[in-house]
JSON list of C-alpha atoms in Angstrom, two decimals:
[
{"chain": "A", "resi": 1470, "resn": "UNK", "atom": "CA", "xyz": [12.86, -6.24, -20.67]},
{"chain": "A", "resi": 1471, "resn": "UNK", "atom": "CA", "xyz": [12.09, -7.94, -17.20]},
{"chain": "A", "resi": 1472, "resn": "UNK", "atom": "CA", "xyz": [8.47, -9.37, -17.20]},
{"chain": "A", "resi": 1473, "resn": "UNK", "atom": "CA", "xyz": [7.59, -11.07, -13.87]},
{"chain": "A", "resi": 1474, "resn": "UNK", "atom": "CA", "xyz": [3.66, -11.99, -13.98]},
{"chain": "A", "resi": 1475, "resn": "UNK", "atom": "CA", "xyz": [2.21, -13.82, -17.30]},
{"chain": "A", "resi": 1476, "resn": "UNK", "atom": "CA", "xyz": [-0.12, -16.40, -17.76]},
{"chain": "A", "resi": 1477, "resn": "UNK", "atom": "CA", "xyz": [0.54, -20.12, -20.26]},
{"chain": "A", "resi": 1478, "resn": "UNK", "atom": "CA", "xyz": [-2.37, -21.86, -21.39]},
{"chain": "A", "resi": 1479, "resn": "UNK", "atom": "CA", "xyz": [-2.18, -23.62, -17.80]},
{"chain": "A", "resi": 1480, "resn": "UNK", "atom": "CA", "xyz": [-4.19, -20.84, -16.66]},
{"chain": "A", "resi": 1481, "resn": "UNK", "atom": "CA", "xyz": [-6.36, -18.32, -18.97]},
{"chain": "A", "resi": 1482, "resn": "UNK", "atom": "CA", "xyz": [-3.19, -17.49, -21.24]},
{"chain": "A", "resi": 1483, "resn": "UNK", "atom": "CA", "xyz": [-2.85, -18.51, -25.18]},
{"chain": "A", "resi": 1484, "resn": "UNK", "atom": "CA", "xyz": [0.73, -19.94, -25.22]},
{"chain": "A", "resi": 1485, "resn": "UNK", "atom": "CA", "xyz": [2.26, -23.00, -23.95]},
{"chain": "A", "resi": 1486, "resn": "UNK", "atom": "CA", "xyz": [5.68, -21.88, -22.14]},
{"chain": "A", "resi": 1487, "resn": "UNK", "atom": "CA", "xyz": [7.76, -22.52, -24.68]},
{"chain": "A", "resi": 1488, "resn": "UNK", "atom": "CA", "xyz": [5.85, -20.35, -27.21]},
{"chain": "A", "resi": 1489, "resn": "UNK", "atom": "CA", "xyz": [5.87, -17.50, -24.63]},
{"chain": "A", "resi": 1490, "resn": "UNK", "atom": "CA", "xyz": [9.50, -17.79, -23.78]},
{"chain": "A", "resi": 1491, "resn": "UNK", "atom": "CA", "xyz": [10.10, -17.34, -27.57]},
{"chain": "A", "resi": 1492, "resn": "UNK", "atom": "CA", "xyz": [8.51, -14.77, -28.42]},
{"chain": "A", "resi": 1493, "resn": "UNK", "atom": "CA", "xyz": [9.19, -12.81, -25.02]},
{"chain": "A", "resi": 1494, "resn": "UNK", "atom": "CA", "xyz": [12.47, -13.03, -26.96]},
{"chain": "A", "resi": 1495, "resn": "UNK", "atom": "CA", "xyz": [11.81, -11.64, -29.52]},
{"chain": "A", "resi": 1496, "resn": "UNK", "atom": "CA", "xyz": [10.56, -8.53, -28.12]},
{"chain": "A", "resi": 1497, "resn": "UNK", "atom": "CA", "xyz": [13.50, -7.95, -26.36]},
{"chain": "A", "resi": 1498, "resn": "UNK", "atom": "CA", "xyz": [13.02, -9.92, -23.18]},
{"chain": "A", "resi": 1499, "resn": "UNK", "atom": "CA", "xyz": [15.99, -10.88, -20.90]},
{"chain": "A", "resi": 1500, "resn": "UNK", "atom": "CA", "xyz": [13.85, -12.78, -18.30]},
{"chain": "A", "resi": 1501, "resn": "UNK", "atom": "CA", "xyz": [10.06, -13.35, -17.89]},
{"chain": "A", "resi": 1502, "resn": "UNK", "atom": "CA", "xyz": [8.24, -15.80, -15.06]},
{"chain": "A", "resi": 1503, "resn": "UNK", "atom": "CA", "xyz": [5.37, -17.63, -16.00]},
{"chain": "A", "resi": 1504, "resn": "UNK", "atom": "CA", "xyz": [2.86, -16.85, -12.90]},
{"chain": "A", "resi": 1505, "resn": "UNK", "atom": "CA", "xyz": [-0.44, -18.81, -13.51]},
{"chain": "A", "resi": 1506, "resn": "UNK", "atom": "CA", "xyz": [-3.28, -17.98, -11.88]},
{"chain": "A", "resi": 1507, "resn": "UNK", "atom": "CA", "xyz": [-3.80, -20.65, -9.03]},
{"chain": "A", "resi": 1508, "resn": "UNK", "atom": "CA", "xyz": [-5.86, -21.55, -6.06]},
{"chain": "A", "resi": 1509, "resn": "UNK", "atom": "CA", "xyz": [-6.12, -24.91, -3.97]},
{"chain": "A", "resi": 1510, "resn": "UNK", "atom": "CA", "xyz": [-8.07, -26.77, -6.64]},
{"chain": "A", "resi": 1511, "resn": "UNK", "atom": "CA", "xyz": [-4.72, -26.56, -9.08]},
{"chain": "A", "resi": 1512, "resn": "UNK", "atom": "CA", "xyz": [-1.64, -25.54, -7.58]},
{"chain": "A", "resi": 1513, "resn": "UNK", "atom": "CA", "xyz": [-0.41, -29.13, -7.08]},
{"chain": "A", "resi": 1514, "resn": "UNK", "atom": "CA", "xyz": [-0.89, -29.87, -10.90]},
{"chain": "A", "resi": 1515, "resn": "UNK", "atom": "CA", "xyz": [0.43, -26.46, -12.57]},
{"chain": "A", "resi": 1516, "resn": "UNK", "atom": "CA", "xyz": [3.21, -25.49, -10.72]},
{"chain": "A", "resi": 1517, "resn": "UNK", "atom": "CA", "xyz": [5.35, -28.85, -11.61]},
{"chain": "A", "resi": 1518, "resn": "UNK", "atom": "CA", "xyz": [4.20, -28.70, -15.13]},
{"chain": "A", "resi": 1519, "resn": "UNK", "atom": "CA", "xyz": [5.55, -25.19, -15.59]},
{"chain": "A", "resi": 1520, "resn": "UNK", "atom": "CA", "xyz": [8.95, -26.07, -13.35]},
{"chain": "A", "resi": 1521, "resn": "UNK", "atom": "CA", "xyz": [9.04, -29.46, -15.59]},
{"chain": "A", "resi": 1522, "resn": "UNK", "atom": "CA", "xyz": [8.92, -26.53, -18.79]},
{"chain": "A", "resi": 1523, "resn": "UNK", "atom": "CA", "xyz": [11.29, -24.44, -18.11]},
{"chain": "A", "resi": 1524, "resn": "UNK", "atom": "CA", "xyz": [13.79, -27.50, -16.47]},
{"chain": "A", "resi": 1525, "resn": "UNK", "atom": "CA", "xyz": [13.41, -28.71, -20.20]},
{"chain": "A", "resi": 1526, "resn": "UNK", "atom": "CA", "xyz": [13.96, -25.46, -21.96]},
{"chain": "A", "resi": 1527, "resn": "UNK", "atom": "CA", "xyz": [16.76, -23.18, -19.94]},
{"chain": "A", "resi": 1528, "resn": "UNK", "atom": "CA", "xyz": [19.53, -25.21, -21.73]},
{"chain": "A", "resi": 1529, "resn": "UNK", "atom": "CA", "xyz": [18.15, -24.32, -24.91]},
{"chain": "A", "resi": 1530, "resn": "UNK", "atom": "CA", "xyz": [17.00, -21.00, -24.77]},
{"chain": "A", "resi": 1531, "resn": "UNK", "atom": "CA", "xyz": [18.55, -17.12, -24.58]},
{"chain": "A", "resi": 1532, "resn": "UNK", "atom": "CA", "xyz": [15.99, -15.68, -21.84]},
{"chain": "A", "resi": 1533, "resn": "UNK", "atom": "CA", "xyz": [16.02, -16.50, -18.10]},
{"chain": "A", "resi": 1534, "resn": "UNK", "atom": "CA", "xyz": [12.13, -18.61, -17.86]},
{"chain": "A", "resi": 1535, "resn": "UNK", "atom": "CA", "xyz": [11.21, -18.66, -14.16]},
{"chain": "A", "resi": 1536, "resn": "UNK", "atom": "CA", "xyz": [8.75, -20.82, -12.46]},
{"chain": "A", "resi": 1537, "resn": "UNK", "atom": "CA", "xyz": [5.98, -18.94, -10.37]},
{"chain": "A", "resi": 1538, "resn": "UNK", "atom": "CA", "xyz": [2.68, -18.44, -9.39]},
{"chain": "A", "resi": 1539, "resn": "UNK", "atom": "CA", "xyz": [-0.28, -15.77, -9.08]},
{"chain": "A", "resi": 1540, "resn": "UNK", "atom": "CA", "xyz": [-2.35, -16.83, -6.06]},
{"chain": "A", "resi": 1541, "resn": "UNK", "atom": "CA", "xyz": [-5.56, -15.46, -7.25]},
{"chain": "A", "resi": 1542, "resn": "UNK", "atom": "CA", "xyz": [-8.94, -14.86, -5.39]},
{"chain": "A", "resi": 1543, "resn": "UNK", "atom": "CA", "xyz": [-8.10, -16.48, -2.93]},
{"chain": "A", "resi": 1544, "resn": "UNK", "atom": "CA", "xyz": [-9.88, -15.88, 0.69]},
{"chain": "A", "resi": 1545, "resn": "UNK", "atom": "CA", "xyz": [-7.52, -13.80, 2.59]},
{"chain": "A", "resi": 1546, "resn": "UNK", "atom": "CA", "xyz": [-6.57, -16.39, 5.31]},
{"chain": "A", "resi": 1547, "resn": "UNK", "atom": "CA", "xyz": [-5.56, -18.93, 3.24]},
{"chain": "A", "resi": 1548, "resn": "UNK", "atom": "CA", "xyz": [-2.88, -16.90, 1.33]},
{"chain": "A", "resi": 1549, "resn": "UNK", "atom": "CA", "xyz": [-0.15, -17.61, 3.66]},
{"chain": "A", "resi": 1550, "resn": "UNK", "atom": "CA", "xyz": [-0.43, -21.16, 3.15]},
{"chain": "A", "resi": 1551, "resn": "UNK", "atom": "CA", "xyz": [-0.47, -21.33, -0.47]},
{"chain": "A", "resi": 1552, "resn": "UNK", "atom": "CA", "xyz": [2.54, -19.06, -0.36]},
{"chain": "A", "resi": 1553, "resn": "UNK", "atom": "CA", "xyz": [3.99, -21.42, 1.35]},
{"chain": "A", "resi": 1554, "resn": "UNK", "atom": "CA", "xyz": [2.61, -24.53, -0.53]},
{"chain": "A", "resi": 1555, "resn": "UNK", "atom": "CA", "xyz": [3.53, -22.57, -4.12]},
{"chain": "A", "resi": 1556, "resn": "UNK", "atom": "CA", "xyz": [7.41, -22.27, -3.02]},
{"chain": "A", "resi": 1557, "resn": "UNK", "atom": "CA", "xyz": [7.33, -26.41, -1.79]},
{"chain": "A", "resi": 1558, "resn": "UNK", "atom": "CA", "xyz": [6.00, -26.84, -5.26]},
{"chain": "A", "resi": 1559, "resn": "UNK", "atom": "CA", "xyz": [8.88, -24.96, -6.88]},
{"chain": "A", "resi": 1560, "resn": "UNK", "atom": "CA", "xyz": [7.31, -21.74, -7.48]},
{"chain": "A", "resi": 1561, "resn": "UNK", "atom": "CA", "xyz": [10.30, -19.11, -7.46]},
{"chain": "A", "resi": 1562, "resn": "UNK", "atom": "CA", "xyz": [8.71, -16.10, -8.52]},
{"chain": "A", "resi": 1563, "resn": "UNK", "atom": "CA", "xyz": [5.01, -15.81, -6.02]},
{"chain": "A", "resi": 1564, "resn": "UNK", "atom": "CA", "xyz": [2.41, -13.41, -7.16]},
{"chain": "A", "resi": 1565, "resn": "UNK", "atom": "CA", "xyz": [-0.60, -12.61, -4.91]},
{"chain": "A", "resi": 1566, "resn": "UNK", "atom": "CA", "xyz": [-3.65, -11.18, -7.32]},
{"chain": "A", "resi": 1567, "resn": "UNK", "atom": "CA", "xyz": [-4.14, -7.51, -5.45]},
{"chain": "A", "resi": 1568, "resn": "UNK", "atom": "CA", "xyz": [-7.28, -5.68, -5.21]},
{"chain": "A", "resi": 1569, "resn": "UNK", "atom": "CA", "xyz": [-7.91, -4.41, -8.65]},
{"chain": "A", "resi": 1570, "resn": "UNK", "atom": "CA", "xyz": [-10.41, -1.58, -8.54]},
{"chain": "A", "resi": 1571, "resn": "UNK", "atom": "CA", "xyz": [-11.90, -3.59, -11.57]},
{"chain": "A", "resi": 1572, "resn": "UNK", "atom": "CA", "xyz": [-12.07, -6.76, -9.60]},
{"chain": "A", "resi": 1573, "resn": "UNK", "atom": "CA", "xyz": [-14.33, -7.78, -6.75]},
{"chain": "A", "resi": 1574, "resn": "UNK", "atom": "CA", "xyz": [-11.37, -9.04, -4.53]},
{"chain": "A", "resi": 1575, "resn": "UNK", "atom": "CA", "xyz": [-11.55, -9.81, -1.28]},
{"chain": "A", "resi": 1576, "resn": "UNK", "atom": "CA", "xyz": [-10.97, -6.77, 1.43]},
{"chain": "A", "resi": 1577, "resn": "UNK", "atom": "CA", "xyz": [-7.89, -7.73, 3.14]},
{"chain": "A", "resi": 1578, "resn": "UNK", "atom": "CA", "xyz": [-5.83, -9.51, 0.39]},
{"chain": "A", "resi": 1579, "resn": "UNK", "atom": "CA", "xyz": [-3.48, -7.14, -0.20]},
{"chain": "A", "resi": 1580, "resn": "UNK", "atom": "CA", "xyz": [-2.80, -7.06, 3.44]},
{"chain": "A", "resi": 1581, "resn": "UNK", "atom": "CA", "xyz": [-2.66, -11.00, 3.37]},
{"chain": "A", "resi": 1582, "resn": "UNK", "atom": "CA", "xyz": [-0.44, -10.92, 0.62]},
{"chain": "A", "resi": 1583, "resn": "UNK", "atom": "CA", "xyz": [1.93, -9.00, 2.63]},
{"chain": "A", "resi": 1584, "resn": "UNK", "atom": "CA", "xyz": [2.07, -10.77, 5.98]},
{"chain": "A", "resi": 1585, "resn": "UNK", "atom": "CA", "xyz": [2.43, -13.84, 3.42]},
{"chain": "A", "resi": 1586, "resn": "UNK", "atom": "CA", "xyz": [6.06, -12.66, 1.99]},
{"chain": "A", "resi": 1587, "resn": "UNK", "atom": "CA", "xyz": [4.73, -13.04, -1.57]},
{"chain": "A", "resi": 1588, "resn": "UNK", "atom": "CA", "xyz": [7.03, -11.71, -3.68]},
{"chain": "A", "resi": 1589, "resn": "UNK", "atom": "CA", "xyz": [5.15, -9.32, -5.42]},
{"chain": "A", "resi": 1590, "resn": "UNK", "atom": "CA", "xyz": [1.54, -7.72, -5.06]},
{"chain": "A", "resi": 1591, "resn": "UNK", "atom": "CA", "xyz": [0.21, -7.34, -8.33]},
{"chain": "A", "resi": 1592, "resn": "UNK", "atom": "CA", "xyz": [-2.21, -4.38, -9.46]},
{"chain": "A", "resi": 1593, "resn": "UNK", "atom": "CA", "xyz": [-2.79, -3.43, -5.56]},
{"chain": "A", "resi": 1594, "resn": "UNK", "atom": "CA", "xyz": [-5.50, -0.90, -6.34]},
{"chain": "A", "resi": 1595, "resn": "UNK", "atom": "CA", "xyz": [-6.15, 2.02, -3.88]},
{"chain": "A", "resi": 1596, "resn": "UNK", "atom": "CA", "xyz": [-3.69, -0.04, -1.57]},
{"chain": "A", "resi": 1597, "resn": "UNK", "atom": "CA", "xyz": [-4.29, 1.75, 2.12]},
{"chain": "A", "resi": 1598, "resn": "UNK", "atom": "CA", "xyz": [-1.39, 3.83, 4.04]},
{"chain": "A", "resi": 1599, "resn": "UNK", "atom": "CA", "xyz": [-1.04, 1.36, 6.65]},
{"chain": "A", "resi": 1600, "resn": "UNK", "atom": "CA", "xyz": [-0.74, -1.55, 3.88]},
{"chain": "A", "resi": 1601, "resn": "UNK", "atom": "CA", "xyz": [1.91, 0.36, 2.04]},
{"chain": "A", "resi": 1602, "resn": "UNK", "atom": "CA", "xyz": [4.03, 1.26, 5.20]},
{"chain": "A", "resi": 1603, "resn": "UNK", "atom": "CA", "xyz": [3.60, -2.66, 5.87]},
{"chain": "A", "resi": 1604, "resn": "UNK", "atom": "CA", "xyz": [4.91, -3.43, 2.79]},
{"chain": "A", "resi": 1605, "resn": "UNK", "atom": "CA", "xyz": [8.14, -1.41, 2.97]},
{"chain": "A", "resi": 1606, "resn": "UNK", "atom": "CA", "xyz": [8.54, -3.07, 6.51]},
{"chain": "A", "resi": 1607, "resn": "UNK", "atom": "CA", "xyz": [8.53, -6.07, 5.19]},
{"chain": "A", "resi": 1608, "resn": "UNK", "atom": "CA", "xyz": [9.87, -5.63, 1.81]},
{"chain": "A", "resi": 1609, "resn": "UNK", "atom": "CA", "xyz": [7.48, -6.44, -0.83]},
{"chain": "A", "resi": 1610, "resn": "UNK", "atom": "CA", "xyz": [7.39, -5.33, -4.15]},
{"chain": "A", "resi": 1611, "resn": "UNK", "atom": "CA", "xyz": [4.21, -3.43, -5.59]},
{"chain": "A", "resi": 1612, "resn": "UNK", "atom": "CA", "xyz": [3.48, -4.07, -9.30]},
{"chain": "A", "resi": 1613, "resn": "UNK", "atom": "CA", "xyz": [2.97, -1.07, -12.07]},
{"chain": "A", "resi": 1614, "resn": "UNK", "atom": "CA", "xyz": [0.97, -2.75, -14.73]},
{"chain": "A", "resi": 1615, "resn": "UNK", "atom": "CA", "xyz": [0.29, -2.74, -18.04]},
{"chain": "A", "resi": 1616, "resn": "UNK", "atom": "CA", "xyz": [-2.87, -4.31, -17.89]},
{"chain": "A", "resi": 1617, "resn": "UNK", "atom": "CA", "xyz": [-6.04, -2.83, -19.32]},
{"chain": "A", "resi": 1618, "resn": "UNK", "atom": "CA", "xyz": [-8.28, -1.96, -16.08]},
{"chain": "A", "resi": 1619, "resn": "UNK", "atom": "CA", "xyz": [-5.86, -3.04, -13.54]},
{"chain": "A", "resi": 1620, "resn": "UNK", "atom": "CA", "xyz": [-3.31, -0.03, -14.96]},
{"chain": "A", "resi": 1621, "resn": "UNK", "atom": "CA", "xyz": [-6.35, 2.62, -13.49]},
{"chain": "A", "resi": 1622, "resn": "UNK", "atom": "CA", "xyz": [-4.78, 2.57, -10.49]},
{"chain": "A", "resi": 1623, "resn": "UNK", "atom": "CA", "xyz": [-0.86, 2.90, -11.38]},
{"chain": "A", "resi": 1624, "resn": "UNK", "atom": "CA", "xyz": [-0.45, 6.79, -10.77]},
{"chain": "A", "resi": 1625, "resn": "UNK", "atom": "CA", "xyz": [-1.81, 5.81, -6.66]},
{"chain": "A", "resi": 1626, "resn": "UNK", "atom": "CA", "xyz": [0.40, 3.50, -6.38]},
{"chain": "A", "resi": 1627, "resn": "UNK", "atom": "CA", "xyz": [3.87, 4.46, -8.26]},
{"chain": "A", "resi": 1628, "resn": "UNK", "atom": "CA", "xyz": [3.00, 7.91, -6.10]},
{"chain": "A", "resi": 1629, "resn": "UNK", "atom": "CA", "xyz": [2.88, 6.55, -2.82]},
{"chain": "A", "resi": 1630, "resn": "UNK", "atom": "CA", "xyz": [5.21, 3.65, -3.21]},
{"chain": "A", "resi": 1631, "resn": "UNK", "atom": "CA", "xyz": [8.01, 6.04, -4.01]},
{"chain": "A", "resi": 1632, "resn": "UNK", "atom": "CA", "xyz": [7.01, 8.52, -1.53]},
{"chain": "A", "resi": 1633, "resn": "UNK", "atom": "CA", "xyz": [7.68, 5.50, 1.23]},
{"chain": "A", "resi": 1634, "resn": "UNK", "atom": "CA", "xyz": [10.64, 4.06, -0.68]},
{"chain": "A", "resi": 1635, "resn": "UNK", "atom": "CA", "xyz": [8.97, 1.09, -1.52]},
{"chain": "A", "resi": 1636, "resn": "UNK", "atom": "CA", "xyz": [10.21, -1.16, -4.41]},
{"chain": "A", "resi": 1637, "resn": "UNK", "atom": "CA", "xyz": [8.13, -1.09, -7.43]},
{"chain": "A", "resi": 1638, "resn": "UNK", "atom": "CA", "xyz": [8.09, -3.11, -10.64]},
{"chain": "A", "resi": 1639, "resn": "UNK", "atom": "CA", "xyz": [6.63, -2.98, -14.09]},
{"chain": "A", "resi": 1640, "resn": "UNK", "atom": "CA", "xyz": [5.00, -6.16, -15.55]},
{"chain": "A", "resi": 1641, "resn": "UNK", "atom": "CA", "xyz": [2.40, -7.18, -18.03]},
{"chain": "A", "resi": 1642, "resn": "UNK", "atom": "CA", "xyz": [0.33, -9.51, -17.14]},
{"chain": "A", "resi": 1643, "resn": "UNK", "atom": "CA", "xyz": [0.17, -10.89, -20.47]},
{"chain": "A", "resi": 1644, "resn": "UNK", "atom": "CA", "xyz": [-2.23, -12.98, -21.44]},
{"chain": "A", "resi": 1645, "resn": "UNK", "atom": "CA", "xyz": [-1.33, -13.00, -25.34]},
{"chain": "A", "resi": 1646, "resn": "UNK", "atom": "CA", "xyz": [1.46, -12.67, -27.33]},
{"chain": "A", "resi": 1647, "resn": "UNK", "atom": "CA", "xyz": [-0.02, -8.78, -27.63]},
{"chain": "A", "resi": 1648, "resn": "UNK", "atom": "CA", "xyz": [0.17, -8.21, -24.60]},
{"chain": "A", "resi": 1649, "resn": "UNK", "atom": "CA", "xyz": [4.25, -8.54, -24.51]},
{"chain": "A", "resi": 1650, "resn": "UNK", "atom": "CA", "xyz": [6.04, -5.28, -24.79]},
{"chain": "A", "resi": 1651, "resn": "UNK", "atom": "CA", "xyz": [9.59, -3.48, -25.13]},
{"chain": "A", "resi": 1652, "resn": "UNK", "atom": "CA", "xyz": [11.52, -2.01, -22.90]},
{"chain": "A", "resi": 1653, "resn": "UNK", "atom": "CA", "xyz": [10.75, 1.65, -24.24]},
{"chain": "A", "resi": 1654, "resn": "UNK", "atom": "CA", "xyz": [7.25, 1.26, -23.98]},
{"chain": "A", "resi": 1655, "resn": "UNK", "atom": "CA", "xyz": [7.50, 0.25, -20.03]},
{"chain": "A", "resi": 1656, "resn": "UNK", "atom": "CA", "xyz": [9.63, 2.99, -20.23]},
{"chain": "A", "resi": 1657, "resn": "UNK", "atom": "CA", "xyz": [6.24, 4.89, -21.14]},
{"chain": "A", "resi": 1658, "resn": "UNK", "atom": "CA", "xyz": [3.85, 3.31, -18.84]},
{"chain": "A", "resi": 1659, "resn": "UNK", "atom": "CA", "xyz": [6.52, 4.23, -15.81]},
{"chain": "A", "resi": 1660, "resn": "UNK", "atom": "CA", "xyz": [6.58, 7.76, -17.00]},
{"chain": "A", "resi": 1661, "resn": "UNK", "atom": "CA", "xyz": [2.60, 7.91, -17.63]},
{"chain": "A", "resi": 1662, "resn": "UNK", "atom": "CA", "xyz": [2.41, 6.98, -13.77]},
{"chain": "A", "resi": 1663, "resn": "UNK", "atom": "CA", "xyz": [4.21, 9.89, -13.25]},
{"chain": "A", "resi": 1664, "resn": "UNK", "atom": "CA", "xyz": [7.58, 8.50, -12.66]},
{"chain": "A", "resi": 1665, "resn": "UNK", "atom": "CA", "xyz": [10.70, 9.94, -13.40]},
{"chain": "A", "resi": 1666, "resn": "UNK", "atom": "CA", "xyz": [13.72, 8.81, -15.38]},
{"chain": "A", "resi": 1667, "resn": "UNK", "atom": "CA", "xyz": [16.16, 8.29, -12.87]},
{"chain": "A", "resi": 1668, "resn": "UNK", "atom": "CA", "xyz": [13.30, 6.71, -10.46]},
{"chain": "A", "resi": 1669, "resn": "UNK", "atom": "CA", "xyz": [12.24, 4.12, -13.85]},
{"chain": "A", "resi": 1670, "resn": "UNK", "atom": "CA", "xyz": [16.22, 2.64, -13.76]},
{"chain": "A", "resi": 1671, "resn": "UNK", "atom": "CA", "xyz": [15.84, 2.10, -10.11]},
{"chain": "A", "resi": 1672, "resn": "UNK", "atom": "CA", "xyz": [12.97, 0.00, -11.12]},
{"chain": "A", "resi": 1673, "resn": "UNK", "atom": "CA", "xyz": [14.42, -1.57, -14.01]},
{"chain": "A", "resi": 1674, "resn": "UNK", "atom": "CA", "xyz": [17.45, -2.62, -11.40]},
{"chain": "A", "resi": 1675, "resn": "UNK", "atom": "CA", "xyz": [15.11, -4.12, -8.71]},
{"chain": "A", "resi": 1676, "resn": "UNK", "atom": "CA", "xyz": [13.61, -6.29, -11.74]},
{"chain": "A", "resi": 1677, "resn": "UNK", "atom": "CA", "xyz": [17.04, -7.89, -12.01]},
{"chain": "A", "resi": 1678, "resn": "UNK", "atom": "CA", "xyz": [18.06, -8.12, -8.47]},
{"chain": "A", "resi": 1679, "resn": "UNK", "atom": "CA", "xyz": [14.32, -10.10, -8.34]},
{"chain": "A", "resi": 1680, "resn": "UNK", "atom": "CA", "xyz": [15.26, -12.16, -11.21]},
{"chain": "A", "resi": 1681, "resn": "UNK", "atom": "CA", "xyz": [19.10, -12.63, -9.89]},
{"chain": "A", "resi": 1682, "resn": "UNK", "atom": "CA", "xyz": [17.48, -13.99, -6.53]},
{"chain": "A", "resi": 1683, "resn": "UNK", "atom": "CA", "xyz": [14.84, -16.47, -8.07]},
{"chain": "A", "resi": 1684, "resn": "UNK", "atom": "CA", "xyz": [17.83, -18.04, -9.74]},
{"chain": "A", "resi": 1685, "resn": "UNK", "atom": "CA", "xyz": [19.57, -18.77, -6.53]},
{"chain": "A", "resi": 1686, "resn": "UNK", "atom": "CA", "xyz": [22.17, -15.61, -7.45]}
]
């Protein structure tokens, strides 16, 4: 299992990283980034504490721990330069919170996200047709979820993303240690979006080529 958005007590998560790490292990996980939610009033004092974690813990551990962000909330035309501030930081894994149909985000942040080169969208929502051709221009990966409420919208966008060809990955969003999950049961969640088997280990594969380029591979 590949998990690329979860949250440490740094944000609104229950675990410190090390707990998370751990028992992302022991469900299975290969490789998980811890993505705190983040705007301008804390990116400067979460992102080195997680990159200070997982410095102090990839020696010592069986599970790939990257450092990232989820950019979340924030006004669409100040995305690009957190982005940008988030990867200075160390950030290697950067999440932009999408437009949740159970959210009131801002119009225009998935489109910010985008033109920002985050490196996923997370839980786009009803993402438009010109937004999803813009993100197979530019090569950004939309999120399948398994978040309660955000997940509402996974069929729209595992249907349109592979209609385009755009790359897709499954993640959890965990808050909790609940909230972690196997391999089969993303399995599941791909297939409930109406995905097919041979389209869900394309998926799984893009999750390691992400994971293989945050580590400098």
């Amino acid at each position: 299992m590949i998990d690329l958005h979860t949250h440490s007590i740094f944000s609104d998560g229950e675990l410190i990283p090390a707990e998370l790490a751990r028992r992302a292990f022991a469900m299975g996980y290969g490789a998980i980034a811890i993505t705190d939610h983040m705007d301008q009033s804390n990116i400067d004092l979460i992102i080195p504490r997680i990159v200070k974690a997982v410095s102090a813990l990839k020696n010592h551990v069986s599970i790939e721990i990257i450092p990232g962000a989820e950019i979340t909330h924030v006004p669409p035309s100040l995305i690009p330069d957190m982005v940008k501030e988030a990867r200075k930081l160390g950030a290697k894994i950067v999440v932009v919170h999408g437009e949740s149909i159970v959210e009131p985000v801002a119009e225009g942040t998935n489109r910010a996200a985008i033109e920002a080169g985050a490196d996923i969208l997370a839980h786009p929502g009803l993402i438009s047709n010109d937004d999803l051709l813009f993100a197979k221009e530019k090569g950004i990966t939309l999120e399948i979820t398994a978040r309660k409420g955000h997940s509402l919208s996974n069929g729209h966008v595992a249907k349109w993303a592979l209609n385009l060809g755009i790359p897709l990955i499954l993640n959890t969003d965990a808050h909790s240690p609940s909230d972690l999950i196997t391999k089969n049961f993303a399995r599941q969640i791909l297939m409930s979006a109406g995905i097919e088997d041979k389209e869900i280990d394309s998926i799984f594969q893009h999750a390691e080529k992400l994971v293989k380029k945050a580590l400098g591979g």
